[in-house]
Amino acid sequence: MLADCLLIIAIAFGTALAGEGITWLLVYRSDQYKRLKAEMDKKTKKLEKKKQEVGDSADKNTKKKLEREEERLKATNRDMSMFKMKSMFAIGLAFTALLSTFNSIFEGRVVAKLPFHPIGFIQGLSHRNLIGDDMTDCSFIFLYILCTMTVRQNLQKILGFAPSRAMARQQSNNPWAPQQSQMNYLR
Amino acid sequence: MSSPKKATQSAEPTVASTFVKALQPGSEWPDKDELLDVVYWGKQILSLLVGFVFGFTPLVGLLAIISYVCISSVVAQHYVTKFQKVDEDDVGGFWELSKEGFGAAFATFMVTWISTYTSLNQ
């Protein structure tokens, strides 16, 4: 079981590395993306600074000005997302196919023993395609998702592909705009 | 041309300089994002350690998960306020500190905990 565990960690590392590599080839290294990212960073920092300077005691005009800048920022963010979307979609498809291949290799195999009893909806993942009632048996997909969560985020941070904190804060102000890079665990 | 002083102030911090600052109590953190980066990587290392210890002990069940969340939040908060002597509100407050890199750190803890536990209970 430990060998399977280590193999899955290696697979997650490999796929995350390949994913980031392909994204770099298709997106991150292009001049247009670099320009959009720099613009986005600059605008976000400027807006944050202005918001801090103004505080709560802003008059109507200043508030309108800030709102306009926020709108411009959203437009740049939209441009960036559109630019990324096509290649991300292609990569997503390729890695979903790869995942289903791995899934069929590990089908019905207990890859690890869970040190806890998973609650209802998690059991659907942690006990997927496994025979028996022992809910502490762990399936490939559960461990793979956990590994991808940790490897992907750390890799992006090390390579400098993670969105800046100022940008993340701006995005988190909008509850309908989750960070896409952090949501694609299955990729 | 900018003066040398200005150039030093605007210089990007290197990994080595940040590491040295992180280990020294009461360091100066003009860029709060740098401190949050230290908290992020600190949480990763802490998660690895806690995962190994819980796996070897072995500590199992929901109690272990709750313990990890508490340890992670309290250690991050104490590191910033007591060790680095930075006002918690300057980095966004207790909630922001607890949230910093929580998803990745929690996944690191889970993978380490599950792998260690599996290796001992095959």
PDB file of C-alpha atoms in Angstrom:
ATOM      1  CA  MET A   1       0.000   0.000   0.000  1.00  0.00           C
ATOM      2  CA  LEU A   2       2.835   2.405   0.828  1.00  0.00           C
ATOM      3  CA  ALA A   3       4.295   1.859  -2.649  1.00  0.00           C
ATOM      4  CA  ASP A   4       0.927   2.857  -4.186  1.00  0.00           C
ATOM      5  CA  CYS A   5       0.813   5.881  -1.908  1.00  0.00           C
ATOM      6  CA  LEU A   6       4.268   7.038  -2.997  1.00  0.00           C
ATOM      7  CA  LEU A   7       3.461   6.286  -6.630  1.00  0.00           C
ATOM      8  CA  ILE A   8       0.348   8.481  -6.450  1.00  0.00           C
ATOM      9  CA  ILE A   9       2.362  11.317  -4.889  1.00  0.00           C
ATOM     10  CA  ALA A  10       4.865  10.956  -7.750  1.00  0.00           C
ATOM     11  CA  ILE A  11       2.041  10.911 -10.344  1.00  0.00           C
ATOM     12  CA  ALA A  12       0.507  14.063  -8.828  1.00  0.00           C
ATOM     13  CA  PHE A  13       3.904  15.743  -8.852  1.00  0.00           C
ATOM     14  CA  GLY A  14       4.508  14.714 -12.458  1.00  0.00           C
ATOM     15  CA  THR A  15       1.111  15.851 -13.728  1.00  0.00           C
ATOM     16  CA  ALA A  16       1.322  19.161 -11.825  1.00  0.00           C
ATOM     17  CA  LEU A  17       4.789  19.791 -13.251  1.00  0.00           C
ATOM     18  CA  ALA A  18       3.635  18.904 -16.768  1.00  0.00           C
ATOM     19  CA  GLY A  19       0.510  21.067 -16.356  1.00  0.00           C
ATOM     20  CA  GLU A  20       2.503  24.085 -15.242  1.00  0.00           C
ATOM     21  CA  GLY A  21       5.069  23.461 -17.995  1.00  0.00           C
ATOM     22  CA  ILE A  22       2.417  23.385 -20.726  1.00  0.00           C
ATOM     23  CA  THR A  23       0.661  26.421 -19.248  1.00  0.00           C
ATOM     24  CA  TRP A  24       3.980  28.247 -19.280  1.00  0.00           C
ATOM     25  CA  LEU A  25       4.497  27.297 -22.922  1.00  0.00           C
ATOM     26  CA  LEU A  26       1.011  28.365 -23.987  1.00  0.00           C
ATOM     27  CA  VAL A  27       0.207  31.210 -21.602  1.00  0.00           C
ATOM     28  CA  TYR A  28       2.736  32.492 -19.088  1.00  0.00           C
ATOM     29  CA  ARG A  29       5.622  33.133 -21.465  1.00  0.00           C
ATOM     30  CA  SER A  30       3.573  35.079 -24.037  1.00  0.00           C
ATOM     31  CA  ASP A  31       4.157  38.823 -24.132  1.00  0.00           C
ATOM     32  CA  GLN A  32       0.447  39.592 -24.081  1.00  0.00           C
ATOM     33  CA  TYR A  33      -0.055  37.670 -20.843  1.00  0.00           C
ATOM     34  CA  LYS A  34       3.010  39.261 -19.252  1.00  0.00           C
ATOM     35  CA  ARG A  35       1.719  42.707 -20.209  1.00  0.00           C
ATOM     36  CA  LEU A  36      -1.776  41.972 -18.864  1.00  0.00           C
ATOM     37  CA  LYS A  37      -0.389  40.568 -15.620  1.00  0.00           C
ATOM     38  CA  ALA A  38       1.905  43.543 -15.060  1.00  0.00           C
ATOM     39  CA  GLU A  39      -0.979  45.901 -15.801  1.00  0.00           C
ATOM     40  CA  MET A  40      -3.253  43.996 -13.444  1.00  0.00           C
ATOM     41  CA  ASP A  41      -0.657  44.019 -10.628  1.00  0.00           C
ATOM     42  CA  LYS A  42      -0.022  47.731 -11.075  1.00  0.00           C
ATOM     43  CA  LYS A  43      -3.704  48.632 -11.133  1.00  0.00           C
ATOM     44  CA  THR A  44      -4.530  46.431  -8.135  1.00  0.00           C
ATOM     45  CA  LYS A  45      -1.747  47.922  -6.001  1.00  0.00           C
ATOM     46  CA  LYS A  46      -2.738  51.440  -7.031  1.00  0.00           C
ATOM     47  CA  LEU A  47      -6.373  50.813  -6.174  1.00  0.00           C
ATOM     48  CA  GLU A  48      -5.482  49.275  -2.805  1.00  0.00           C
ATOM     49  CA  LYS A  49      -3.263  52.228  -1.974  1.00  0.00           C
ATOM     50  CA  LYS A  50      -5.981  54.685  -2.933  1.00  0.00           C
ATOM     51  CA  LYS A  51      -8.581  52.808  -0.898  1.00  0.00           C
ATOM     52  CA  GLN A  52      -6.276  52.892   2.148  1.00  0.00           C
ATOM     53  CA  GLU A  53      -5.596  56.613   1.725  1.00  0.00           C
ATOM     54  CA  VAL A  54      -9.246  57.488   1.317  1.00  0.00           C
ATOM     55  CA  GLY A  55     -10.618  55.164   4.004  1.00  0.00           C
ATOM     56  CA  ASP A  56     -14.302  55.270   4.900  1.00  0.00           C
ATOM     57  CA  SER A  57     -14.583  59.046   4.853  1.00  0.00           C
ATOM     58  CA  ALA A  58     -14.689  59.327   1.067  1.00  0.00           C
ATOM     59  CA  ASP A  59     -16.969  61.823  -0.646  1.00  0.00           C
ATOM     60  CA  LYS A  60     -19.234  60.894  -3.538  1.00  0.00           C
ATOM     61  CA  ASN A  61     -16.788  61.909  -6.262  1.00  0.00           C
ATOM     62  CA  THR A  62     -13.916  59.905  -4.812  1.00  0.00           C
ATOM     63  CA  LYS A  63     -16.152  56.887  -4.377  1.00  0.00           C
ATOM     64  CA  LYS A  64     -17.242  57.142  -7.998  1.00  0.00           C
ATOM     65  CA  LYS A  65     -13.637  57.436  -9.107  1.00  0.00           C
ATOM     66  CA  LEU A  66     -12.729  54.317  -7.108  1.00  0.00           C
ATOM     67  CA  GLU A  67     -15.666  52.440  -8.574  1.00  0.00           C
ATOM     68  CA  ARG A  68     -14.544  53.391 -12.085  1.00  0.00           C
ATOM     69  CA  GLU A  69     -11.049  52.115 -11.376  1.00  0.00           C
ATOM     70  CA  GLU A  70     -12.480  48.908  -9.996  1.00  0.00           C
ATOM     71  CA  GLU A  71     -14.466  48.474 -13.204  1.00  0.00           C
ATOM     72  CA  ARG A  72     -11.282  48.960 -15.249  1.00  0.00           C
ATOM     73  CA  LEU A  73      -9.538  46.388 -13.105  1.00  0.00           C
ATOM     74  CA  LYS A  74     -12.362  43.927 -13.661  1.00  0.00           C
ATOM     75  CA  ALA A  75     -12.079  44.495 -17.418  1.00  0.00           C
ATOM     76  CA  THR A  76      -8.346  43.725 -17.353  1.00  0.00           C
ATOM     77  CA  ASN A  77      -9.045  40.645 -15.245  1.00  0.00           C
ATOM     78  CA  ARG A  78     -11.641  39.533 -17.787  1.00  0.00           C
ATOM     79  CA  ASP A  79      -9.135  39.989 -20.629  1.00  0.00           C
ATOM     80  CA  MET A  80      -6.604  37.911 -18.724  1.00  0.00           C
ATOM     81  CA  SER A  81      -9.121  35.144 -18.032  1.00  0.00           C
ATOM     82  CA  MET A  82     -10.193  35.076 -21.689  1.00  0.00           C
ATOM     83  CA  PHE A  83      -6.579  34.839 -22.788  1.00  0.00           C
ATOM     84  CA  LYS A  84      -5.971  31.909 -20.449  1.00  0.00           C
ATOM     85  CA  MET A  85      -9.259  30.143 -21.085  1.00  0.00           C
ATOM     86  CA  LYS A  86      -8.593  28.377 -24.405  1.00  0.00           C
ATOM     87  CA  SER A  87      -5.285  26.830 -23.399  1.00  0.00           C
ATOM     88  CA  MET A  88      -6.576  26.006 -19.919  1.00  0.00           C
ATOM     89  CA  PHE A  89      -9.537  24.221 -21.483  1.00  0.00           C
ATOM     90  CA  ALA A  90      -7.246  22.173 -23.748  1.00  0.00           C
ATOM     91  CA  ILE A  91      -4.938  21.290 -20.846  1.00  0.00           C
ATOM     92  CA  GLY A  92      -7.947  20.449 -18.681  1.00  0.00           C
ATOM     93  CA  LEU A  93      -9.268  18.018 -21.286  1.00  0.00           C
ATOM     94  CA  ALA A  94      -5.871  16.323 -21.731  1.00  0.00           C
ATOM     95  CA  PHE A  95      -5.391  15.886 -17.997  1.00  0.00           C
ATOM     96  CA  THR A  96      -8.928  14.636 -17.428  1.00  0.00           C
ATOM     97  CA  ALA A  97      -8.205  11.909 -19.994  1.00  0.00           C
ATOM     98  CA  LEU A  98      -4.941  11.129 -18.187  1.00  0.00           C
ATOM     99  CA  LEU A  99      -6.781  11.000 -14.869  1.00  0.00           C
ATOM    100  CA  SER A 100      -9.334   8.514 -16.167  1.00  0.00           C
ATOM    101  CA  THR A 101      -6.439   6.324 -17.395  1.00  0.00           C
ATOM    102  CA  PHE A 102      -4.858   6.350 -13.943  1.00  0.00           C
ATOM    103  CA  ASN A 103      -8.276   5.779 -12.446  1.00  0.00           C
ATOM    104  CA  SER A 104      -8.738   2.601 -14.455  1.00  0.00           C
ATOM    105  CA  ILE A 105      -5.214   1.381 -13.525  1.00  0.00           C
ATOM    106  CA  PHE A 106      -5.985   1.753  -9.808  1.00  0.00           C
ATOM    107  CA  GLU A 107      -9.625   0.640 -10.062  1.00  0.00           C
ATOM    108  CA  GLY A 108     -10.751  -1.443  -7.091  1.00  0.00           C
ATOM    109  CA  ARG A 109      -7.370  -1.112  -5.394  1.00  0.00           C
ATOM    110  CA  VAL A 110      -7.033   0.128  -1.810  1.00  0.00           C
ATOM    111  CA  VAL A 111      -4.103   2.540  -2.047  1.00  0.00           C
ATOM    112  CA  ALA A 112      -4.020   3.713   1.576  1.00  0.00           C
ATOM    113  CA  LYS A 113      -5.597   3.313   5.000  1.00  0.00           C
ATOM    114  CA  LEU A 114      -7.324   6.431   6.270  1.00  0.00           C
ATOM    115  CA  PRO A 115      -6.670   7.362   9.919  1.00  0.00           C
ATOM    116  CA  PHE A 116     -10.218   8.757  10.192  1.00  0.00           C
ATOM    117  CA  HIS A 117     -13.754   7.806   9.254  1.00  0.00           C
ATOM    118  CA  PRO A 118     -14.796  10.091   6.386  1.00  0.00           C
ATOM    119  CA  ILE A 119     -18.190  11.779   6.591  1.00  0.00           C
ATOM    120  CA  GLY A 120     -21.000  11.078   4.124  1.00  0.00           C
ATOM    121  CA  PHE A 121     -20.246  13.055   0.984  1.00  0.00           C
ATOM    122  CA  ILE A 122     -16.466  12.485   1.236  1.00  0.00           C
ATOM    123  CA  GLN A 123     -17.049   8.716   1.301  1.00  0.00           C
ATOM    124  CA  GLY A 124     -18.191   9.010  -2.303  1.00  0.00           C
ATOM    125  CA  LEU A 125     -14.639  10.021  -3.220  1.00  0.00           C
ATOM    126  CA  SER A 126     -12.579   8.174  -0.639  1.00  0.00           C
ATOM    127  CA  HIS A 127     -14.329   4.855  -1.280  1.00  0.00           C
ATOM    128  CA  ARG A 128     -14.935   5.243  -5.013  1.00  0.00           C
ATOM    129  CA  ASN A 129     -14.836   1.935  -6.954  1.00  0.00           C
ATOM    130  CA  LEU A 130     -13.806  -0.020  -3.848  1.00  0.00           C
ATOM    131  CA  ILE A 131     -15.425  -3.231  -2.645  1.00  0.00           C
ATOM    132  CA  GLY A 132     -16.262  -3.763   1.037  1.00  0.00           C
ATOM    133  CA  ASP A 133     -17.726  -1.699   3.853  1.00  0.00           C
ATOM    134  CA  ASP A 134     -14.522  -0.560   5.522  1.00  0.00           C
ATOM    135  CA  MET A 135     -14.750   3.202   4.991  1.00  0.00           C
ATOM    136  CA  THR A 136     -11.152   3.712   6.104  1.00  0.00           C
ATOM    137  CA  ASP A 137     -10.014   2.130   2.817  1.00  0.00           C
ATOM    138  CA  CYS A 138      -8.840   4.886   0.508  1.00  0.00           C
ATOM    139  CA  SER A 139      -9.280   4.997  -3.248  1.00  0.00           C
ATOM    140  CA  PHE A 140      -6.882   6.455  -5.824  1.00  0.00           C
ATOM    141  CA  ILE A 141      -8.957   9.546  -6.600  1.00  0.00           C
ATOM    142  CA  PHE A 142      -9.110  10.828  -3.000  1.00  0.00           C
ATOM    143  CA  LEU A 143      -5.369  10.641  -2.432  1.00  0.00           C
ATOM    144  CA  TYR A 144      -4.675  12.053  -5.890  1.00  0.00           C
ATOM    145  CA  ILE A 145      -6.864  15.118  -5.249  1.00  0.00           C
ATOM    146  CA  LEU A 146      -5.141  15.751  -1.910  1.00  0.00           C
ATOM    147  CA  CYS A 147      -1.690  15.376  -3.485  1.00  0.00           C
ATOM    148  CA  THR A 148      -2.599  17.689  -6.370  1.00  0.00           C
ATOM    149  CA  MET A 149      -3.935  20.292  -3.934  1.00  0.00           C
ATOM    150  CA  THR A 150      -0.629  20.498  -2.118  1.00  0.00           C
ATOM    151  CA  VAL A 151       1.777  19.967  -5.052  1.00  0.00           C
ATOM    152  CA  ARG A 152       0.066  22.342  -7.512  1.00  0.00           C
ATOM    153  CA  GLN A 153      -0.185  25.281  -5.138  1.00  0.00           C
ATOM    154  CA  ASN A 154       3.376  24.925  -3.837  1.00  0.00           C
ATOM    155  CA  LEU A 155       4.750  24.515  -7.339  1.00  0.00           C
ATOM    156  CA  GLN A 156       2.944  27.645  -8.545  1.00  0.00           C
ATOM    157  CA  LYS A 157       4.313  29.552  -5.578  1.00  0.00           C
ATOM    158  CA  ILE A 158       7.887  28.348  -6.140  1.00  0.00           C
ATOM    159  CA  LEU A 159       7.780  29.058  -9.877  1.00  0.00           C
ATOM    160  CA  GLY A 160       6.129  32.445  -9.321  1.00  0.00           C
ATOM    161  CA  PHE A 161       2.975  31.609 -11.318  1.00  0.00           C
ATOM    162  CA  ALA A 162       0.611  32.117  -8.386  1.00  0.00           C
ATOM    163  CA  PRO A 163      -1.463  35.321  -8.513  1.00  0.00           C
ATOM    164  CA  SER A 164      -0.121  38.118  -6.326  1.00  0.00           C
ATOM    165  CA  ARG A 165      -1.747  38.663  -2.932  1.00  0.00           C
ATOM    166  CA  ALA A 166      -3.167  42.036  -3.932  1.00  0.00           C
ATOM    167  CA  MET A 167      -4.812  40.381  -6.948  1.00  0.00           C
ATOM    168  CA  ALA A 168      -6.098  37.480  -4.864  1.00  0.00           C
ATOM    169  CA  ARG A 169      -7.575  39.934  -2.357  1.00  0.00           C
ATOM    170  CA  GLN A 170      -9.359  41.802  -5.141  1.00  0.00           C
ATOM    171  CA  GLN A 171     -10.731  38.540  -6.498  1.00  0.00           C
ATOM    172  CA  SER A 172     -11.807  37.336  -3.082  1.00  0.00           C
ATOM    173  CA  ASN A 173     -13.858  40.532  -2.686  1.00  0.00           C
ATOM    174  CA  ASN A 174     -15.990  39.121  -5.453  1.00  0.00           C
ATOM    175  CA  PRO A 175     -17.469  35.849  -4.111  1.00  0.00           C
ATOM    176  CA  TRP A 176     -18.473  34.774  -7.634  1.00  0.00           C
ATOM    177  CA  ALA A 177     -14.899  34.831  -8.929  1.00  0.00           C
ATOM    178  CA  PRO A 178     -13.036  31.953  -7.265  1.00  0.00           C
ATOM    179  CA  GLN A 179      -9.369  31.498  -8.077  1.00  0.00           C
ATOM    180  CA  GLN A 180      -9.489  29.177 -11.029  1.00  0.00           C
ATOM    181  CA  SER A 181      -5.980  27.836 -10.592  1.00  0.00           C
ATOM    182  CA  GLN A 182      -6.843  26.609  -7.125  1.00  0.00           C
ATOM    183  CA  MET A 183     -10.096  25.007  -8.151  1.00  0.00           C
ATOM    184  CA  ASN A 184      -8.762  22.766 -10.903  1.00  0.00           C
ATOM    185  CA  TYR A 185      -7.655  19.959  -8.626  1.00  0.00           C
ATOM    186  CA  LEU A 186      -8.767  17.264 -11.010  1.00  0.00           C
ATOM    187  CA  ARG A 187      -6.699  18.578 -13.859  1.00  0.00           C
TER     188      ARG A 187
ATOM    189  CA  MET B   1      18.992  58.246 -11.370  1.00  0.00           C
ATOM    190  CA  SER B   2      17.853  57.058  -7.980  1.00  0.00           C
ATOM    191  CA  SER B   3      20.031  57.337  -4.912  1.00  0.00           C
ATOM    192  CA  PRO B   4      21.685  54.181  -3.548  1.00  0.00           C
ATOM    193  CA  LYS B   5      19.523  54.363  -0.413  1.00  0.00           C
ATOM    194  CA  LYS B   6      16.384  54.411  -2.493  1.00  0.00           C
ATOM    195  CA  ALA B   7      17.692  51.545  -4.603  1.00  0.00           C
ATOM    196  CA  THR B   8      18.304  49.426  -1.492  1.00  0.00           C
ATOM    197  CA  GLN B   9      14.850  50.176  -0.156  1.00  0.00           C
ATOM    198  CA  SER B  10      13.122  49.145  -3.348  1.00  0.00           C
ATOM    199  CA  ALA B  11      15.298  46.021  -3.822  1.00  0.00           C
ATOM    200  CA  GLU B  12      13.359  42.761  -3.939  1.00  0.00           C
ATOM    201  CA  PRO B  13      14.013  40.548  -0.890  1.00  0.00           C
ATOM    202  CA  THR B  14      15.977  37.384  -1.664  1.00  0.00           C
ATOM    203  CA  VAL B  15      15.130  33.932  -0.318  1.00  0.00           C
ATOM    204  CA  ALA B  16      18.248  33.980   1.890  1.00  0.00           C
ATOM    205  CA  SER B  17      17.519  37.409   3.376  1.00  0.00           C
ATOM    206  CA  THR B  18      13.898  36.473   4.078  1.00  0.00           C
ATOM    207  CA  PHE B  19      15.022  33.188   5.689  1.00  0.00           C
ATOM    208  CA  VAL B  20      17.433  35.007   8.002  1.00  0.00           C
ATOM    209  CA  LYS B  21      14.753  37.553   8.916  1.00  0.00           C
ATOM    210  CA  ALA B  22      12.220  34.793   9.551  1.00  0.00           C
ATOM    211  CA  LEU B  23      14.487  33.129  12.130  1.00  0.00           C
ATOM    212  CA  GLN B  24      15.351  36.347  13.942  1.00  0.00           C
ATOM    213  CA  PRO B  25      12.845  37.547  16.542  1.00  0.00           C
ATOM    214  CA  GLY B  26      11.382  41.018  16.066  1.00  0.00           C
ATOM    215  CA  SER B  27      12.593  41.552  12.473  1.00  0.00           C
ATOM    216  CA  GLU B  28      11.457  44.524  10.425  1.00  0.00           C
ATOM    217  CA  TRP B  29       8.806  43.687   7.800  1.00  0.00           C
ATOM    218  CA  PRO B  30       8.180  46.720   5.607  1.00  0.00           C
ATOM    219  CA  ASP B  31       6.477  44.491   3.049  1.00  0.00           C
ATOM    220  CA  LYS B  32       3.732  42.568   4.836  1.00  0.00           C
ATOM    221  CA  ASP B  33       3.357  40.156   1.916  1.00  0.00           C
ATOM    222  CA  GLU B  34       6.893  38.944   2.645  1.00  0.00           C
ATOM    223  CA  LEU B  35       5.836  38.045   6.188  1.00  0.00           C
ATOM    224  CA  LEU B  36       2.750  36.285   4.834  1.00  0.00           C
ATOM    225  CA  ASP B  37       5.025  34.272   2.529  1.00  0.00           C
ATOM    226  CA  VAL B  38       7.039  33.205   5.580  1.00  0.00           C
ATOM    227  CA  VAL B  39       3.798  32.202   7.309  1.00  0.00           C
ATOM    228  CA  TYR B  40       2.780  30.223   4.186  1.00  0.00           C
ATOM    229  CA  TRP B  41       6.001  28.183   4.025  1.00  0.00           C
ATOM    230  CA  GLY B  42       6.127  27.867   7.815  1.00  0.00           C
ATOM    231  CA  LYS B  43       2.680  26.304   7.725  1.00  0.00           C
ATOM    232  CA  GLN B  44       3.843  23.849   5.054  1.00  0.00           C
ATOM    233  CA  ILE B  45       6.775  22.701   7.222  1.00  0.00           C
ATOM    234  CA  LEU B  46       4.561  22.550  10.331  1.00  0.00           C
ATOM    235  CA  SER B  47       1.980  20.475   8.427  1.00  0.00           C
ATOM    236  CA  LEU B  48       4.669  17.991   7.389  1.00  0.00           C
ATOM    237  CA  LEU B  49       5.901  17.664  10.978  1.00  0.00           C
ATOM    238  CA  VAL B  50       2.417  17.375  12.501  1.00  0.00           C
ATOM    239  CA  GLY B  51       1.441  14.859   9.802  1.00  0.00           C
ATOM    240  CA  PHE B  52       4.447  12.642  10.610  1.00  0.00           C
ATOM    241  CA  VAL B  53       3.914  12.878  14.384  1.00  0.00           C
ATOM    242  CA  PHE B  54       0.163  12.152  14.162  1.00  0.00           C
ATOM    243  CA  GLY B  55       0.842   9.252  11.776  1.00  0.00           C
ATOM    244  CA  PHE B  56       3.489   7.684  13.991  1.00  0.00           C
ATOM    245  CA  THR B  57       1.639   8.215  17.307  1.00  0.00           C
ATOM    246  CA  PRO B  58      -0.942   7.328  15.803  1.00  0.00           C
ATOM    247  CA  LEU B  59      -3.535   9.988  16.470  1.00  0.00           C
ATOM    248  CA  VAL B  60      -6.708   9.180  14.558  1.00  0.00           C
ATOM    249  CA  GLY B  61     -10.189  10.498  13.916  1.00  0.00           C
ATOM    250  CA  LEU B  62     -11.786  13.913  13.888  1.00  0.00           C
ATOM    251  CA  LEU B  63      -9.846  14.900  17.025  1.00  0.00           C
ATOM    252  CA  ALA B  64      -6.591  14.783  15.033  1.00  0.00           C
ATOM    253  CA  ILE B  65      -7.994  17.020  12.295  1.00  0.00           C
ATOM    254  CA  ILE B  66      -9.342  19.544  14.818  1.00  0.00           C
ATOM    255  CA  SER B  67      -6.003  19.441  16.685  1.00  0.00           C
ATOM    256  CA  TYR B  68      -4.134  20.183  13.466  1.00  0.00           C
ATOM    257  CA  VAL B  69      -6.371  23.171  12.624  1.00  0.00           C
ATOM    258  CA  CYS B  70      -5.888  24.565  16.154  1.00  0.00           C
ATOM    259  CA  ILE B  71      -2.102  23.997  16.146  1.00  0.00           C
ATOM    260  CA  SER B  72      -1.714  25.573  12.712  1.00  0.00           C
ATOM    261  CA  SER B  73      -3.756  28.692  13.590  1.00  0.00           C
ATOM    262  CA  VAL B  74      -2.259  29.220  17.038  1.00  0.00           C
ATOM    263  CA  VAL B  75       1.355  28.716  15.907  1.00  0.00           C
ATOM    264  CA  ALA B  76       0.926  31.158  12.977  1.00  0.00           C
ATOM    265  CA  GLN B  77      -0.679  33.734  15.238  1.00  0.00           C
ATOM    266  CA  HIS B  78       1.989  33.367  17.961  1.00  0.00           C
ATOM    267  CA  TYR B  79       4.800  33.512  15.416  1.00  0.00           C
ATOM    268  CA  VAL B  80       3.562  36.826  14.021  1.00  0.00           C
ATOM    269  CA  THR B  81       2.498  38.534  17.239  1.00  0.00           C
ATOM    270  CA  LYS B  82       4.863  37.121  19.883  1.00  0.00           C
ATOM    271  CA  PHE B  83       8.001  36.149  17.907  1.00  0.00           C
ATOM    272  CA  GLN B  84       8.047  38.797  15.163  1.00  0.00           C
ATOM    273  CA  LYS B  85       6.177  41.354  17.304  1.00  0.00           C
ATOM    274  CA  VAL B  86       4.038  42.507  14.384  1.00  0.00           C
ATOM    275  CA  ASP B  87       0.547  43.831  15.023  1.00  0.00           C
ATOM    276  CA  GLU B  88      -1.918  41.174  13.923  1.00  0.00           C
ATOM    277  CA  ASP B  89      -4.154  43.767  12.264  1.00  0.00           C
ATOM    278  CA  ASP B  90      -1.286  44.897   9.995  1.00  0.00           C
ATOM    279  CA  VAL B  91      -1.428  41.526   8.254  1.00  0.00           C
ATOM    280  CA  GLY B  92      -5.225  41.359   8.150  1.00  0.00           C
ATOM    281  CA  GLY B  93      -6.085  39.961  11.585  1.00  0.00           C
ATOM    282  CA  PHE B  94      -6.378  36.474  13.083  1.00  0.00           C
ATOM    283  CA  TRP B  95      -8.736  35.219  10.386  1.00  0.00           C
ATOM    284  CA  GLU B  96      -6.444  36.295   7.533  1.00  0.00           C
ATOM    285  CA  LEU B  97      -3.458  34.652   9.239  1.00  0.00           C
ATOM    286  CA  SER B  98      -5.376  31.416   9.765  1.00  0.00           C
ATOM    287  CA  LYS B  99      -6.540  31.434   6.151  1.00  0.00           C
ATOM    288  CA  GLU B 100      -3.068  32.074   4.712  1.00  0.00           C
ATOM    289  CA  GLY B 101      -2.184  28.970   2.675  1.00  0.00           C
ATOM    290  CA  PHE B 102      -4.642  26.883   4.687  1.00  0.00           C
ATOM    291  CA  GLY B 103      -5.841  24.727   1.757  1.00  0.00           C
ATOM    292  CA  ALA B 104      -2.368  23.677   0.625  1.00  0.00           C
ATOM    293  CA  ALA B 105      -1.110  23.233   4.208  1.00  0.00           C
ATOM    294  CA  PHE B 106      -4.128  21.117   5.157  1.00  0.00           C
ATOM    295  CA  ALA B 107      -3.606  18.916   2.081  1.00  0.00           C
ATOM    296  CA  THR B 108       0.093  18.542   2.989  1.00  0.00           C
ATOM    297  CA  PHE B 109      -0.913  17.478   6.501  1.00  0.00           C
ATOM    298  CA  MET B 110      -3.470  14.978   5.184  1.00  0.00           C
ATOM    299  CA  VAL B 111      -1.078  13.394   2.665  1.00  0.00           C
ATOM    300  CA  THR B 112       1.713  13.068   5.261  1.00  0.00           C
ATOM    301  CA  TRP B 113      -0.654  11.804   7.960  1.00  0.00           C
ATOM    302  CA  ILE B 114      -2.321   9.237   5.665  1.00  0.00           C
ATOM    303  CA  SER B 115       1.000   8.036   4.160  1.00  0.00           C
ATOM    304  CA  THR B 116       2.691   7.641   7.547  1.00  0.00           C
ATOM    305  CA  TYR B 117      -0.351   5.920   9.056  1.00  0.00           C
ATOM    306  CA  THR B 118      -0.597   3.599   6.028  1.00  0.00           C
ATOM    307  CA  SER B 119       3.080   2.645   6.222  1.00  0.00           C
ATOM    308  CA  LEU B 120       2.624   1.585   9.861  1.00  0.00           C
ATOM    309  CA  ASN B 121      -0.785  -0.102   9.518  1.00  0.00           C
ATOM    310  CA  GLN B 122      -0.619  -2.026   6.242  1.00  0.00           C
TER     311      GLN B 122
END
